[in-house]
XYZ file of N, CA and C in Angstrom:
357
model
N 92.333 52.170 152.505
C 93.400 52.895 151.856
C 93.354 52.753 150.352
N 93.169 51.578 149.730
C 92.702 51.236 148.625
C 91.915 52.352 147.505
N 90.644 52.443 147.970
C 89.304 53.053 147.724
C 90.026 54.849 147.812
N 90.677 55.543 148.859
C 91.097 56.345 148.690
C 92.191 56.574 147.723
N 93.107 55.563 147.381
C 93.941 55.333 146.258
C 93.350 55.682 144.959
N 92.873 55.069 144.656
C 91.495 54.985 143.668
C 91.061 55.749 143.450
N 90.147 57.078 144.153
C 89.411 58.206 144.097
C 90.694 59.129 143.621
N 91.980 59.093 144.068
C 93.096 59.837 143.803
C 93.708 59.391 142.445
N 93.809 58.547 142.355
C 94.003 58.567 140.819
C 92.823 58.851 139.443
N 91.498 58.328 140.050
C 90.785 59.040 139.000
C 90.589 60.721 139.277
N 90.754 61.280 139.961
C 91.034 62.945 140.154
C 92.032 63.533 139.236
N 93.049 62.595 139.606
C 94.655 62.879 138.541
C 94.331 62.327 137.292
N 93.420 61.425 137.108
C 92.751 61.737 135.391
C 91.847 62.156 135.033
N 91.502 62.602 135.422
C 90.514 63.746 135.346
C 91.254 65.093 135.503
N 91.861 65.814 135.809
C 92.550 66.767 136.014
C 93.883 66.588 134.380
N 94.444 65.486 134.200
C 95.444 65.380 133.195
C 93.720 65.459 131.565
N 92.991 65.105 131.781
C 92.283 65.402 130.814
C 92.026 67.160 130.667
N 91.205 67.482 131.749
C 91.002 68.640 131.438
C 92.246 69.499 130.988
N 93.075 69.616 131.482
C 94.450 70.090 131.640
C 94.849 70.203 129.351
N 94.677 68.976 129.020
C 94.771 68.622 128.182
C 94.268 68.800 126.995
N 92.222 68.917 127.451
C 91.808 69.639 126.320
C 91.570 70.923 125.989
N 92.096 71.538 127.427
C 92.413 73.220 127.745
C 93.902 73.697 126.448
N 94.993 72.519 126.626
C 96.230 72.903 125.812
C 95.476 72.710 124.659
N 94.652 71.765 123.522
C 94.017 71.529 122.577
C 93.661 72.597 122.438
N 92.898 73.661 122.441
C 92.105 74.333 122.777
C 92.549 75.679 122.483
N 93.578 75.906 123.316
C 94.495 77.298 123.145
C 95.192 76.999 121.779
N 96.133 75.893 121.407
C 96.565 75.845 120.612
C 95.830 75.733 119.316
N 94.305 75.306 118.748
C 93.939 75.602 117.615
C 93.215 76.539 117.704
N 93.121 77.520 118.580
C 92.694 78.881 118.486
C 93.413 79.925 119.064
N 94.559 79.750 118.210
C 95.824 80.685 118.292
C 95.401 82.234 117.768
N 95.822 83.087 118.359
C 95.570 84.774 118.387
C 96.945 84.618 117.467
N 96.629 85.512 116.265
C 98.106 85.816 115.613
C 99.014 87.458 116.228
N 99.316 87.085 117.224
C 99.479 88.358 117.960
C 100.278 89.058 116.996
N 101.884 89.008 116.921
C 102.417 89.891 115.531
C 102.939 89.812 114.590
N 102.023 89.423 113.536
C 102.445 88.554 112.295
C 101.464 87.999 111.488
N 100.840 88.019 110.218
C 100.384 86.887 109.562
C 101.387 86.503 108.328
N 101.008 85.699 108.044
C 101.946 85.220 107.250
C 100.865 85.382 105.448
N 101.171 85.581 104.116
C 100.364 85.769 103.239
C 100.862 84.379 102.482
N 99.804 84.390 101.322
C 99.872 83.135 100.175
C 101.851 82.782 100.339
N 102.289 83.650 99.508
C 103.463 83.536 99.078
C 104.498 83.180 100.190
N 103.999 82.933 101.405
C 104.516 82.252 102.551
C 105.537 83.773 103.463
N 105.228 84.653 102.935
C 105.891 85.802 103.604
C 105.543 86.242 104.882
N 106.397 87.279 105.600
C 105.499 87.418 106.783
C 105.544 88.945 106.261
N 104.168 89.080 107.126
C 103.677 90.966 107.048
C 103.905 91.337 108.396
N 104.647 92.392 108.982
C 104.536 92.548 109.927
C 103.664 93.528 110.629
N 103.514 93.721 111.827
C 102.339 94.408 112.380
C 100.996 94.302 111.956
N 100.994 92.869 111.118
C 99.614 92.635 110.962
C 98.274 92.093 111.645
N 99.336 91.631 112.646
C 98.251 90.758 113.228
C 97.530 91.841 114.366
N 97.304 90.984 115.273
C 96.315 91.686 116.492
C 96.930 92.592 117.054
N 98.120 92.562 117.453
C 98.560 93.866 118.344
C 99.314 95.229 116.909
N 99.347 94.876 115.457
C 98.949 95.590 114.846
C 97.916 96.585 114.559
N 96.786 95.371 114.856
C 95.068 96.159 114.910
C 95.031 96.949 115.392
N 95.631 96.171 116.769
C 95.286 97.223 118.157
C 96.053 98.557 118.384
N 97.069 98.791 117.623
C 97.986 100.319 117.300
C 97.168 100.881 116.417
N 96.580 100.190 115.500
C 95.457 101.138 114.182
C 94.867 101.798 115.432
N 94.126 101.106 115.924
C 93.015 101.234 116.652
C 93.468 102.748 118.138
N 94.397 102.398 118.445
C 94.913 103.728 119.702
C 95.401 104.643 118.806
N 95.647 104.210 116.973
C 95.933 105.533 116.588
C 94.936 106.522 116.644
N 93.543 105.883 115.798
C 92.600 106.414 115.529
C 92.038 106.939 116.597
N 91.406 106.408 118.165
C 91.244 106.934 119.438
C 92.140 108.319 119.440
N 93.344 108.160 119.150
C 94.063 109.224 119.420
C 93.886 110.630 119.223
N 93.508 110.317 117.358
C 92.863 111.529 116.217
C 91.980 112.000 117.217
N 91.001 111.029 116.934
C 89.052 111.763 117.785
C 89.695 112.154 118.585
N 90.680 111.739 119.774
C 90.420 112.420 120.847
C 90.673 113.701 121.501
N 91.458 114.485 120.566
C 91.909 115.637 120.480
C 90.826 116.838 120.433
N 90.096 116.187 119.369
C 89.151 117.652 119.004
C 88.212 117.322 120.173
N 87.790 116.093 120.774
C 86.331 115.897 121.688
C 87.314 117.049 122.906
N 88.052 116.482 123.063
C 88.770 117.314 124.202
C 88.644 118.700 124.572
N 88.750 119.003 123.079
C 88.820 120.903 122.641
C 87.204 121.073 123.311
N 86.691 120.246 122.061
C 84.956 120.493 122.476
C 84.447 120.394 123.979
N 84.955 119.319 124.744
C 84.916 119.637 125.986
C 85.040 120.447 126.977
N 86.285 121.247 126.605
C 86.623 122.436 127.443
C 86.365 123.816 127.185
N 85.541 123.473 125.712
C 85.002 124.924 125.562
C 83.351 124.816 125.930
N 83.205 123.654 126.385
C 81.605 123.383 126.738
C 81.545 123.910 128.486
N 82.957 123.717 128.911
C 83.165 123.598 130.687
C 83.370 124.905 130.498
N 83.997 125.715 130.069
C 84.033 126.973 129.920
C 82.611 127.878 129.705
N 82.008 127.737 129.130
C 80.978 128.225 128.875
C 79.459 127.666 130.137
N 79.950 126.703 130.498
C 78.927 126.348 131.419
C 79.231 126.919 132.866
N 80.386 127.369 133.015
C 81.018 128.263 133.975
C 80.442 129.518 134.382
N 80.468 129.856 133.076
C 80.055 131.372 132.686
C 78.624 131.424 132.794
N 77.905 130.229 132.178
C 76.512 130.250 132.687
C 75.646 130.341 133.877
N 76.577 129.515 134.559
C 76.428 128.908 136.449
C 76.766 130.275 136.760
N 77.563 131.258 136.641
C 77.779 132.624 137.631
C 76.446 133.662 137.034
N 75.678 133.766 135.215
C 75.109 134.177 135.078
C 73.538 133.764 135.910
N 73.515 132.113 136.268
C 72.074 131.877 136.840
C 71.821 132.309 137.761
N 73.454 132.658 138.678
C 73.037 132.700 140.260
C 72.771 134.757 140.346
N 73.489 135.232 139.272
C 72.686 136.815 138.930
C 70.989 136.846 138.768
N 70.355 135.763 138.488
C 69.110 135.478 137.379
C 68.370 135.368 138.621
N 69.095 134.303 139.671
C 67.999 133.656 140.461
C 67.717 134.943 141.366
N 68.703 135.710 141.732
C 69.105 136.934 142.431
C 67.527 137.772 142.041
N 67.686 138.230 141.184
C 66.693 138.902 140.058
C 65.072 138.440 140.074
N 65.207 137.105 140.019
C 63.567 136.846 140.041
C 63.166 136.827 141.395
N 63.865 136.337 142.291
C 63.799 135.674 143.924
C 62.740 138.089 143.866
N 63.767 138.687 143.518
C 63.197 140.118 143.832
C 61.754 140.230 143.115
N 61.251 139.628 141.750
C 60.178 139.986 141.075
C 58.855 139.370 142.049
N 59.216 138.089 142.472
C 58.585 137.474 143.316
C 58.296 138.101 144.381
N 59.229 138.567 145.361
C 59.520 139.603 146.406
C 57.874 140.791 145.919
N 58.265 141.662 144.748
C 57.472 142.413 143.843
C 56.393 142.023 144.367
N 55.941 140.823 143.681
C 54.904 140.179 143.050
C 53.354 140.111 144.597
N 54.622 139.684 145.670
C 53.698 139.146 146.470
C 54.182 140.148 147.435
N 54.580 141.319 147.175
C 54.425 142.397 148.998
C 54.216 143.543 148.311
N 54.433 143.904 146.833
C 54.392 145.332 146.459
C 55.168 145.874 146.570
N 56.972 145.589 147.112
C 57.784 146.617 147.527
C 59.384 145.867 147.776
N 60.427 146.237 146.736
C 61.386 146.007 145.972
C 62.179 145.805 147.166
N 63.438 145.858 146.536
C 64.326 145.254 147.974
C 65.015 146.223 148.440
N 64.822 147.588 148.458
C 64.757 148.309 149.458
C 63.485 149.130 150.036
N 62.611 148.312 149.883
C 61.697 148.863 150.483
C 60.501 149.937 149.850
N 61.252 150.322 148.962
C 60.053 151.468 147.589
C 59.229 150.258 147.370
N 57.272 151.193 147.301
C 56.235 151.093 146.810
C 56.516 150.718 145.033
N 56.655 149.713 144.761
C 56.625 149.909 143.170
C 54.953 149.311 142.461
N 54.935 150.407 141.846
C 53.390 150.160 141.347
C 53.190 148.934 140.043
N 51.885 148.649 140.492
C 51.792 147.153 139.738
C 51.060 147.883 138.201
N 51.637 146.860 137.547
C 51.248 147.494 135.880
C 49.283 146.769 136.234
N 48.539 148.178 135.549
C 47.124 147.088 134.820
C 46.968 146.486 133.943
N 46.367 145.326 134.332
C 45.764 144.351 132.988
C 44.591 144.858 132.299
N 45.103 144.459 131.174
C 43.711 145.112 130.062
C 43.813 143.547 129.815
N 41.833 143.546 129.951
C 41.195 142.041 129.674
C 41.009 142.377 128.030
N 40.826 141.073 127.436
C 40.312 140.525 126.001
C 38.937 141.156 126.075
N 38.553 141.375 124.879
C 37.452 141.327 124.471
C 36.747 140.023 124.254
């Protein structure tokens, strides 16, 4: 019972250490969340980090307006493209058709152009 005594209290110091240099730790590497303070001992407000961090969702904010615009006039136009390819594919799928039977998609003989070779 002893020996298990023993193992239990060095656990509980060991645990009150770590515990301890974890509080050390946080406390001299304090985040100035809202506030620094300047020379003249004043405080500035919204200076600190969650200041930054409003600069910072302002500016996100700006950009994100125009990318937006630019976005939806890119989806727009790629719309318009996707209904023009599937006209295109329509179109060649027939030249091919042409190419390899001689005869269009209803059925007319269409005559093949001649090649004139190089000199």
């Amino acid at each position: 019972m002893t020996r298990i005594g023993k193992i239990l209290v060095l656990v509980n110091f060991l645990f009150a250490l770590t515990f301890s240099g974890w509080a050390v730790g946080l406390y001299t590497q304090r985040v100035d969340w809202a506030f620094r303070v300047d020379e003249g001992g004043k405080i500035k407000p919204d200076t600190g980090e969650i200041g930054r961090l409003r600069e910072r969702i302002a500016l996100l904010q700006r950009v994100r307006d125009p990318a937006l615009a630019r976005w939806q006039t890119a989806r727009t136009a790629l719309a318009r493209l996707e209904a023009e390819r599937a006209k295109n594919q329509e179109w060649y799928a027939e030249q091919i058709k042409i190419l390899e039977t001689g005869r269009d998609r209803e059925g007319k003989e269409v005559p093949l152009l001649a090649l004139k070779e190089k000199d």
